[in-house]
Coordinates of N, CA and C in Angstrom, one line a residue:
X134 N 9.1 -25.6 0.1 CA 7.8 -25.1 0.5 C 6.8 -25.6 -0.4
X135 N 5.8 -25.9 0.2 CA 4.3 -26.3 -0.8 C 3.4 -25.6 -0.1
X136 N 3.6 -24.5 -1.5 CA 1.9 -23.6 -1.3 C 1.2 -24.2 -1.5
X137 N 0.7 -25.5 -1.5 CA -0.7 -25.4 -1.6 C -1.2 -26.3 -0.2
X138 N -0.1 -27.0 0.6 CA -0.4 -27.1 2.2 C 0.0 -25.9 3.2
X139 N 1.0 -25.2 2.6 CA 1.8 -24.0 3.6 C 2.6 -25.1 4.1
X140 N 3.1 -26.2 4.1 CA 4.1 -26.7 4.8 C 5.6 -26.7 4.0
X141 N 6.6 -26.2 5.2 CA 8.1 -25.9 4.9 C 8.7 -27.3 5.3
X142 N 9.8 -27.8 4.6 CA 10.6 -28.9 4.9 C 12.1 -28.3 4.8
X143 N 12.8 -29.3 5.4 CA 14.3 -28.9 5.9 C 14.9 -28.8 4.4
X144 N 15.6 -28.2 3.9 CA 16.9 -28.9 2.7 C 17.9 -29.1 3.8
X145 N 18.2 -30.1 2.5 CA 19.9 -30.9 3.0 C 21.0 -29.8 2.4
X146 N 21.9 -30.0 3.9 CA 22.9 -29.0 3.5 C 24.3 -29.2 3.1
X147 N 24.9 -28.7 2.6 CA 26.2 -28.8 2.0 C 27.4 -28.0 2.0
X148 N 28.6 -28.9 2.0 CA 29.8 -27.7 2.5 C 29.7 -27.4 4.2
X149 N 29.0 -27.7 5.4 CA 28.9 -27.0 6.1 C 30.0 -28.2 6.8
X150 N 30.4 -28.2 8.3 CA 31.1 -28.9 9.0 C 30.8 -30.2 9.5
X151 N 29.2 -29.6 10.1 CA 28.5 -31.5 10.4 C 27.1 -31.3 9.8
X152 N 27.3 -31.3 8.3 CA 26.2 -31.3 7.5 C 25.8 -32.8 7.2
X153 N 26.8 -33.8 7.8 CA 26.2 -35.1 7.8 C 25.1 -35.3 8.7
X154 N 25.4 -35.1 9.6 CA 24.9 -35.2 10.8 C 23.3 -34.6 10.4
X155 N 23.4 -33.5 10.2 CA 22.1 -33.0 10.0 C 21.5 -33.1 8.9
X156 N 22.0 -33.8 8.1 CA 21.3 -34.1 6.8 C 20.6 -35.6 7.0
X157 N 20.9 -36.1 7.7 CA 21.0 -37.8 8.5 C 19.2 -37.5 9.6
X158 N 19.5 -36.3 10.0 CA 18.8 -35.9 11.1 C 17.3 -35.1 11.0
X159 N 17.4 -34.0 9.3 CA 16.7 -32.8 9.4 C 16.5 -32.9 7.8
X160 N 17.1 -33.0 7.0 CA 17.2 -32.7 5.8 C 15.7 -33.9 5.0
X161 N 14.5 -33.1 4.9 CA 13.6 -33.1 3.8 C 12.0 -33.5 4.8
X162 N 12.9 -33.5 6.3 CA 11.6 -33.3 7.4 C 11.0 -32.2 7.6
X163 N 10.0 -32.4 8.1 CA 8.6 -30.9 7.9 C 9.2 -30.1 9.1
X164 N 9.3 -28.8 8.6 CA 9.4 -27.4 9.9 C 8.6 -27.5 10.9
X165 N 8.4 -27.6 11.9 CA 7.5 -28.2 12.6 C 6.9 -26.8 13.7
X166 N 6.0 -25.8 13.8 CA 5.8 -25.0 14.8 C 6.2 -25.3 16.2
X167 N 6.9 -25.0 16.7 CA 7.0 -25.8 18.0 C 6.1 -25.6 19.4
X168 N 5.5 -26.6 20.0 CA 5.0 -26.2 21.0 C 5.4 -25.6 22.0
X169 N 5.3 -25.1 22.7 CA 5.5 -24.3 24.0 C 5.4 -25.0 25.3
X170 N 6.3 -24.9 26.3 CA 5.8 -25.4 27.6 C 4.3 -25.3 28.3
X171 N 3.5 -24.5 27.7 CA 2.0 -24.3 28.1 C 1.0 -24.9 27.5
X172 N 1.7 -25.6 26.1 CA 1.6 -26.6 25.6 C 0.6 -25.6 24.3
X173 N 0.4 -24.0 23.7 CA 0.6 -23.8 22.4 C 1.4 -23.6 21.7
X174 N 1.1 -23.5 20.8 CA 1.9 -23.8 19.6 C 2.1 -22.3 19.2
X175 N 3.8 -21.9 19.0 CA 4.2 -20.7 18.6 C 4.6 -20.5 16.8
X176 N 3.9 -19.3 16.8 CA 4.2 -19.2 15.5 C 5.4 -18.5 14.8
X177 N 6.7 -19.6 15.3 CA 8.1 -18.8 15.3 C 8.7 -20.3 14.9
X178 N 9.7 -19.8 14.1 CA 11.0 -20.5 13.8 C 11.9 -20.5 14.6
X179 N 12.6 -21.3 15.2 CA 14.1 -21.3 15.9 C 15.2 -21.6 15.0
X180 N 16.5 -21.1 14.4 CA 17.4 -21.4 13.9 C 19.0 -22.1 14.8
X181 N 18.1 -22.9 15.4 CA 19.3 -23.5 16.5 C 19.4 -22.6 18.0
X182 N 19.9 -23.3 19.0 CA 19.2 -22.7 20.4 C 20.0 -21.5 20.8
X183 N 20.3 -20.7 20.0 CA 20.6 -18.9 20.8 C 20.5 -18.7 19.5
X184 N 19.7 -19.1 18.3 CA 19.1 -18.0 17.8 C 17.9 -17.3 17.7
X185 N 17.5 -16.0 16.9 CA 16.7 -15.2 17.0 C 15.6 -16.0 16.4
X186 N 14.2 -16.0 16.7 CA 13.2 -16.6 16.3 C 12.4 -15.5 15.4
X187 N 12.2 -16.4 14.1 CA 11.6 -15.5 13.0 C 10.0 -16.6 12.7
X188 N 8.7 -15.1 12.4 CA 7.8 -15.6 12.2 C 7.5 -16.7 11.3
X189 N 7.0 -17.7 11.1 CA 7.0 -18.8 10.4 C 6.2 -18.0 8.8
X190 N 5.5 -17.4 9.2 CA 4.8 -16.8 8.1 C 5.7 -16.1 7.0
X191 N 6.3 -15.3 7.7 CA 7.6 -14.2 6.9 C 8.4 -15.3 6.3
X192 N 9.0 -16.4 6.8 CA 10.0 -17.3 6.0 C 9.2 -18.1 4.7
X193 N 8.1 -18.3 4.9 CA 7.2 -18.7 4.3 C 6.9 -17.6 3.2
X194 N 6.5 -16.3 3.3 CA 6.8 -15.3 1.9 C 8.2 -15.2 1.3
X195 N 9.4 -15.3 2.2 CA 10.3 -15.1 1.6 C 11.0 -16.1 0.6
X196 N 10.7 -17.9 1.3 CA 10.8 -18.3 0.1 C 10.2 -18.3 -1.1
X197 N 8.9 -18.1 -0.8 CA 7.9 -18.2 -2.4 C 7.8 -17.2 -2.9
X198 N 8.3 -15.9 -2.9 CA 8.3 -14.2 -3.6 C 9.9 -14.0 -3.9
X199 N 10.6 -14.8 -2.9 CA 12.4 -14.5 -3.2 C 12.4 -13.6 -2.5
X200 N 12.2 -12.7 -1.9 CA 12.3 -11.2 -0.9 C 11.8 -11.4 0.7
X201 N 12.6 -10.8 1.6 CA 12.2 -10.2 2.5 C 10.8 -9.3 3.1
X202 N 9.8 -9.5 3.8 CA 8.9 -8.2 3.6 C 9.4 -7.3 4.4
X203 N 9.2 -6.2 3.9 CA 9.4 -5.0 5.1 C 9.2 -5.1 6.2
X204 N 10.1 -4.6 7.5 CA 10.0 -4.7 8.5 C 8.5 -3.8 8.9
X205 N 8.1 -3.2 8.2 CA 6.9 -2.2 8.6 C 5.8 -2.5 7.9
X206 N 6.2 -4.3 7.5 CA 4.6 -4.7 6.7 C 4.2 -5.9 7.6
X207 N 3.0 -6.5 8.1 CA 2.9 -7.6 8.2 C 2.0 -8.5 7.4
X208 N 2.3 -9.8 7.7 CA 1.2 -10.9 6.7 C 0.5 -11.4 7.8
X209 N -1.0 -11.3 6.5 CA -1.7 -11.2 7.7 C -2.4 -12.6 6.8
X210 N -3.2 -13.5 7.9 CA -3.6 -14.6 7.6 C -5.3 -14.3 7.2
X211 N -5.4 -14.1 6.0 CA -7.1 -13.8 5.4 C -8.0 -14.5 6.5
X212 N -8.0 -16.2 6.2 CA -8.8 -16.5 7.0 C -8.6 -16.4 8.5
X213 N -7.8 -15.9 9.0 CA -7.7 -15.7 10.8 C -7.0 -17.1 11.3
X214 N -6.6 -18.2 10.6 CA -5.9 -19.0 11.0 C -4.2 -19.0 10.7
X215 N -3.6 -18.6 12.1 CA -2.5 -18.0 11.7 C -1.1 -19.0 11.6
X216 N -1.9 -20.7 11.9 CA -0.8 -21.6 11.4 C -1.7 -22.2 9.6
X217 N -2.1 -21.8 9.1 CA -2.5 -22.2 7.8 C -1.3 -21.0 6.7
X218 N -0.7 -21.6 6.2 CA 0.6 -20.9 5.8 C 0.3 -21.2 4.2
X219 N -0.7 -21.3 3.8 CA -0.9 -21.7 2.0 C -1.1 -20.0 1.5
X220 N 0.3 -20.1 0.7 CA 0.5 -18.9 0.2 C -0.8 -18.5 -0.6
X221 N -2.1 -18.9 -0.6 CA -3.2 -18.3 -1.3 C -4.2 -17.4 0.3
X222 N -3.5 -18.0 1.6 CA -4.3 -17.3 2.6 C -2.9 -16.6 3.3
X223 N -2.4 -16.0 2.5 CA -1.0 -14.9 3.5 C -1.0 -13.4 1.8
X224 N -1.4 -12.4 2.8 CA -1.1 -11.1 2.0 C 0.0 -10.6 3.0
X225 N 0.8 -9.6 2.3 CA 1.3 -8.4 2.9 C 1.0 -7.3 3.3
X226 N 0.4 -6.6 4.2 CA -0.4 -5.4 4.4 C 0.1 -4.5 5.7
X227 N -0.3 -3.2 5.8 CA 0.0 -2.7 6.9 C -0.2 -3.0 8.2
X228 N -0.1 -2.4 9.4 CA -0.7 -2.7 10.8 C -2.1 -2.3 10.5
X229 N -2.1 -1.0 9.8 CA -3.7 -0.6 9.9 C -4.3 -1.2 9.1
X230 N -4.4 -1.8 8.1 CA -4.8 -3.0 7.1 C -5.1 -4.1 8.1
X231 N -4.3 -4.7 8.5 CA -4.5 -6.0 9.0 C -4.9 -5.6 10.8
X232 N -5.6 -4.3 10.9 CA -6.3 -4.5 12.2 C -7.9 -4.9 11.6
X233 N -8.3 -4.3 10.4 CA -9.4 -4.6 9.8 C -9.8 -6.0 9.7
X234 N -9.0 -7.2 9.7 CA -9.3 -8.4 9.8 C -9.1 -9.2 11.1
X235 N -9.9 -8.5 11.6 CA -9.7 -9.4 13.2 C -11.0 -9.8 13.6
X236 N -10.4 -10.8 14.7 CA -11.7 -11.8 15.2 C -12.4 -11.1 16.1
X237 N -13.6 -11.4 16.6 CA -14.2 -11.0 18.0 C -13.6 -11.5 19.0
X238 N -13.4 -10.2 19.9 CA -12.8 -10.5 20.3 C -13.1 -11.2 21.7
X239 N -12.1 -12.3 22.7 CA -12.6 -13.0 23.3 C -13.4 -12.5 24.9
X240 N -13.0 -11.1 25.3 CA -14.1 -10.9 26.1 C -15.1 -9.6 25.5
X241 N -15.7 -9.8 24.3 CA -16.7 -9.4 24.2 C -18.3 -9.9 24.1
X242 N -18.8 -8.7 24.9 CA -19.9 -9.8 25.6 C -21.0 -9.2 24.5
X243 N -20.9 -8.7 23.6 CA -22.1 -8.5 22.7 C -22.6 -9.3 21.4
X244 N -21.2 -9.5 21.0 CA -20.8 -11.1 20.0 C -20.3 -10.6 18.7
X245 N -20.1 -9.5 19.0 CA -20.2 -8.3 17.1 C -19.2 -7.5 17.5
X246 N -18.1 -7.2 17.0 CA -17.1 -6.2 16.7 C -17.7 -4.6 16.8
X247 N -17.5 -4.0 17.5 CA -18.0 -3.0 17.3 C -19.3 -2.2 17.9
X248 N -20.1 -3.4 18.9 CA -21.5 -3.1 19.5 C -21.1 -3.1 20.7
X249 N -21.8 -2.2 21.4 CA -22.3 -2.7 22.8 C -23.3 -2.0 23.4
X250 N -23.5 -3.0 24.7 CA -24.9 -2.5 25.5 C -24.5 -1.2 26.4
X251 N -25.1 -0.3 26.0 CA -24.7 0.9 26.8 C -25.3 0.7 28.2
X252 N -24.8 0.7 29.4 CA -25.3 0.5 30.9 C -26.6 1.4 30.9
X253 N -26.1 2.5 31.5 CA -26.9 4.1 31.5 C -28.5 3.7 30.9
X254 N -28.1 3.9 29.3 CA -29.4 4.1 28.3 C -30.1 2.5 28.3
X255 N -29.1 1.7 28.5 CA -29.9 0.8 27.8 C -29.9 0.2 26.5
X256 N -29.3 1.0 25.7 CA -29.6 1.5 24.1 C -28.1 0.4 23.4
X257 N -28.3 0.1 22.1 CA -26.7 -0.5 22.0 C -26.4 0.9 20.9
X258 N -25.0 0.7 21.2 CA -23.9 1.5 20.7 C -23.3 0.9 19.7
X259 N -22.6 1.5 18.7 CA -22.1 0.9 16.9 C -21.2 2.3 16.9
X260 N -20.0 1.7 16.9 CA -18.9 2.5 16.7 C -17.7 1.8 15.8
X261 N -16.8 2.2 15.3 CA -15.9 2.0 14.0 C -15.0 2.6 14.2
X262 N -13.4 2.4 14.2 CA -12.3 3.1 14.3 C -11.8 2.9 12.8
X263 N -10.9 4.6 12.6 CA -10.6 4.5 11.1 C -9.7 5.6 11.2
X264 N -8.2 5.4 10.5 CA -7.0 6.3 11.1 C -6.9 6.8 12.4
X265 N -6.8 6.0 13.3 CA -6.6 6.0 14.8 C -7.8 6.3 15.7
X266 N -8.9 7.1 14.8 CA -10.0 8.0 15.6 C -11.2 7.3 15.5
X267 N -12.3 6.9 17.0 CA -12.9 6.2 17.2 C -13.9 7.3 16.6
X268 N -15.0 6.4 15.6 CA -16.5 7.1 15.3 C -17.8 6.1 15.4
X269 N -18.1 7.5 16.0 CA -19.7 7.5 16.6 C -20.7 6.8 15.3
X270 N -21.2 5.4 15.4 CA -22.0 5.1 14.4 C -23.4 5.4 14.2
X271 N -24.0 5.1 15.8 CA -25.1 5.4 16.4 C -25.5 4.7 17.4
X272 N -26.4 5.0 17.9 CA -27.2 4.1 19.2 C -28.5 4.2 19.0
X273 N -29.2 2.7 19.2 CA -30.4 1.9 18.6 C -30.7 1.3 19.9
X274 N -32.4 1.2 19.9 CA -33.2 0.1 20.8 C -32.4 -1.3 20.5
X275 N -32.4 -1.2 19.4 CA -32.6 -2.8 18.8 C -31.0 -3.5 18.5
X276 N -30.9 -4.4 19.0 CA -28.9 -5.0 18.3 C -28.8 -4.6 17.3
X277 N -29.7 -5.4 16.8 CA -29.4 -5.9 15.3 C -29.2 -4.8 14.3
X278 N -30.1 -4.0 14.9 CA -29.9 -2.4 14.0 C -28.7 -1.9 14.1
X279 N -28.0 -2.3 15.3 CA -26.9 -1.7 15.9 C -25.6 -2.6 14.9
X280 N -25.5 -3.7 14.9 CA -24.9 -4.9 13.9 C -25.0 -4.3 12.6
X281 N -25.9 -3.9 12.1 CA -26.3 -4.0 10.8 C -25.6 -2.3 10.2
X282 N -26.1 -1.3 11.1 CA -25.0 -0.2 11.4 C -23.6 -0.2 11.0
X283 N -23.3 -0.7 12.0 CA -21.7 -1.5 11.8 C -21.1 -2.1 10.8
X284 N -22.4 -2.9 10.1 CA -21.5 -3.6 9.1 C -21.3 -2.9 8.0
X285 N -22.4 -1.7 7.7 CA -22.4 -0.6 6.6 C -20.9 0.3 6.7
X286 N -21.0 0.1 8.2 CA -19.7 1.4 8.4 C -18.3 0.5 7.9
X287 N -18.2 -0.9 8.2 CA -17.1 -1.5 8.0 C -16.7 -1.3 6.6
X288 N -17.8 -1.7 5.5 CA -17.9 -1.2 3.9 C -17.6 0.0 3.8
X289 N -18.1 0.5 4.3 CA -17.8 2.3 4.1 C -16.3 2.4 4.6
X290 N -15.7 2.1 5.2 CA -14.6 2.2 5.8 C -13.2 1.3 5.3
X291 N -13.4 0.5 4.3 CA -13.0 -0.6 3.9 C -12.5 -1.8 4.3
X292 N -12.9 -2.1 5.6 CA -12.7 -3.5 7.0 C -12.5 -4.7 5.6
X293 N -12.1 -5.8 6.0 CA -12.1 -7.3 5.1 C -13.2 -7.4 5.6
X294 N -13.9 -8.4 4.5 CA -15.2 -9.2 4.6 C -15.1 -10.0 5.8
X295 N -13.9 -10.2 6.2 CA -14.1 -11.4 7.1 C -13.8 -10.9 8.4
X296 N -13.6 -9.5 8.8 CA -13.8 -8.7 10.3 C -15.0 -9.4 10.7
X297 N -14.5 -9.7 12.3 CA -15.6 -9.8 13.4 C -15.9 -10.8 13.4
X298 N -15.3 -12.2 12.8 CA -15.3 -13.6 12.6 C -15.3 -14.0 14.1
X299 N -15.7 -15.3 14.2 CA -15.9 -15.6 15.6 C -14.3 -16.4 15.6

């Protein structure tokens, strides 16, 4: 592993039955994400074809910490790119931790995490979820007031700086 690209390479293996073969074949080439028939790119490991596919990320903590993470933790990618595997952009955090760092999302039509145009009023709306329960931020003439709302509440709430990234 090299943290400082996030790129994993094969070791050459030993003792095994046709460890020539595969050392000939795999041994010191890059892990490669594999594309998909739809033609993206999955963020999963295959360990040969009927095995279980593990997140590229988790193999990637496990070698550079020596440990497994908890089944009830995920790593979450800081900057939102979730093939950039440089152990300076992968923490360990909870689900409710790493819902705080999410992007906007792709059908929202107001551009900001957390706003929208109320039909009815007219007015935009600024709301924040925080231990499962949606809260009322307020509702403003103006967006930006409504944005700016929001972003107090995310501070107040403790969201990552980089919630609502495009």
């Amino acid at each position: 592993y090299e943290p400082e690209t996030g790129k994993l390479f094969w070791k050459e293996r030993k003792g095994i039955k046709q460890s020539k073969r595969w050392n000939s074949n795999m041994a010191g080439k890059e892990v490669v994400q594999k594309s998909a028939s739809d033609g993206r790119k999955r963020h999963q490991i295959g360990f040969g074809k009927r095995s279980k596919k593990i997140y590229f990320s988790r193999v990637v903590w496990c070698w550079y910490y020596g440990e497994w993470p908890d089944d009830d933790l995920v790593i979450d990618h800081i900057n939102g790119d979730s093939f950039d595997n440089r152990i300076d952009n992968l923490r360990l955090i909870t689900r409710a931790e790493n819902s705080k760092n999410k992007k906007v999302a792709i059908n929202n039509t107001s551009g900001h995490v957390g706003v929208l145009l109320c039909k009815k009023s007219n007015k935009w709306r600024a709301f924040i979820n925080s231990n499962g329960n949606q809260i009322h931020v307020g509702t403003y003439e103006d967006k930006a007031k409504a944005v700016e709302a929001r972003k107090q509440a995310e501070i107040k709430y403790g969201y990552h700086e980089n919630h609502g990234r495009s």
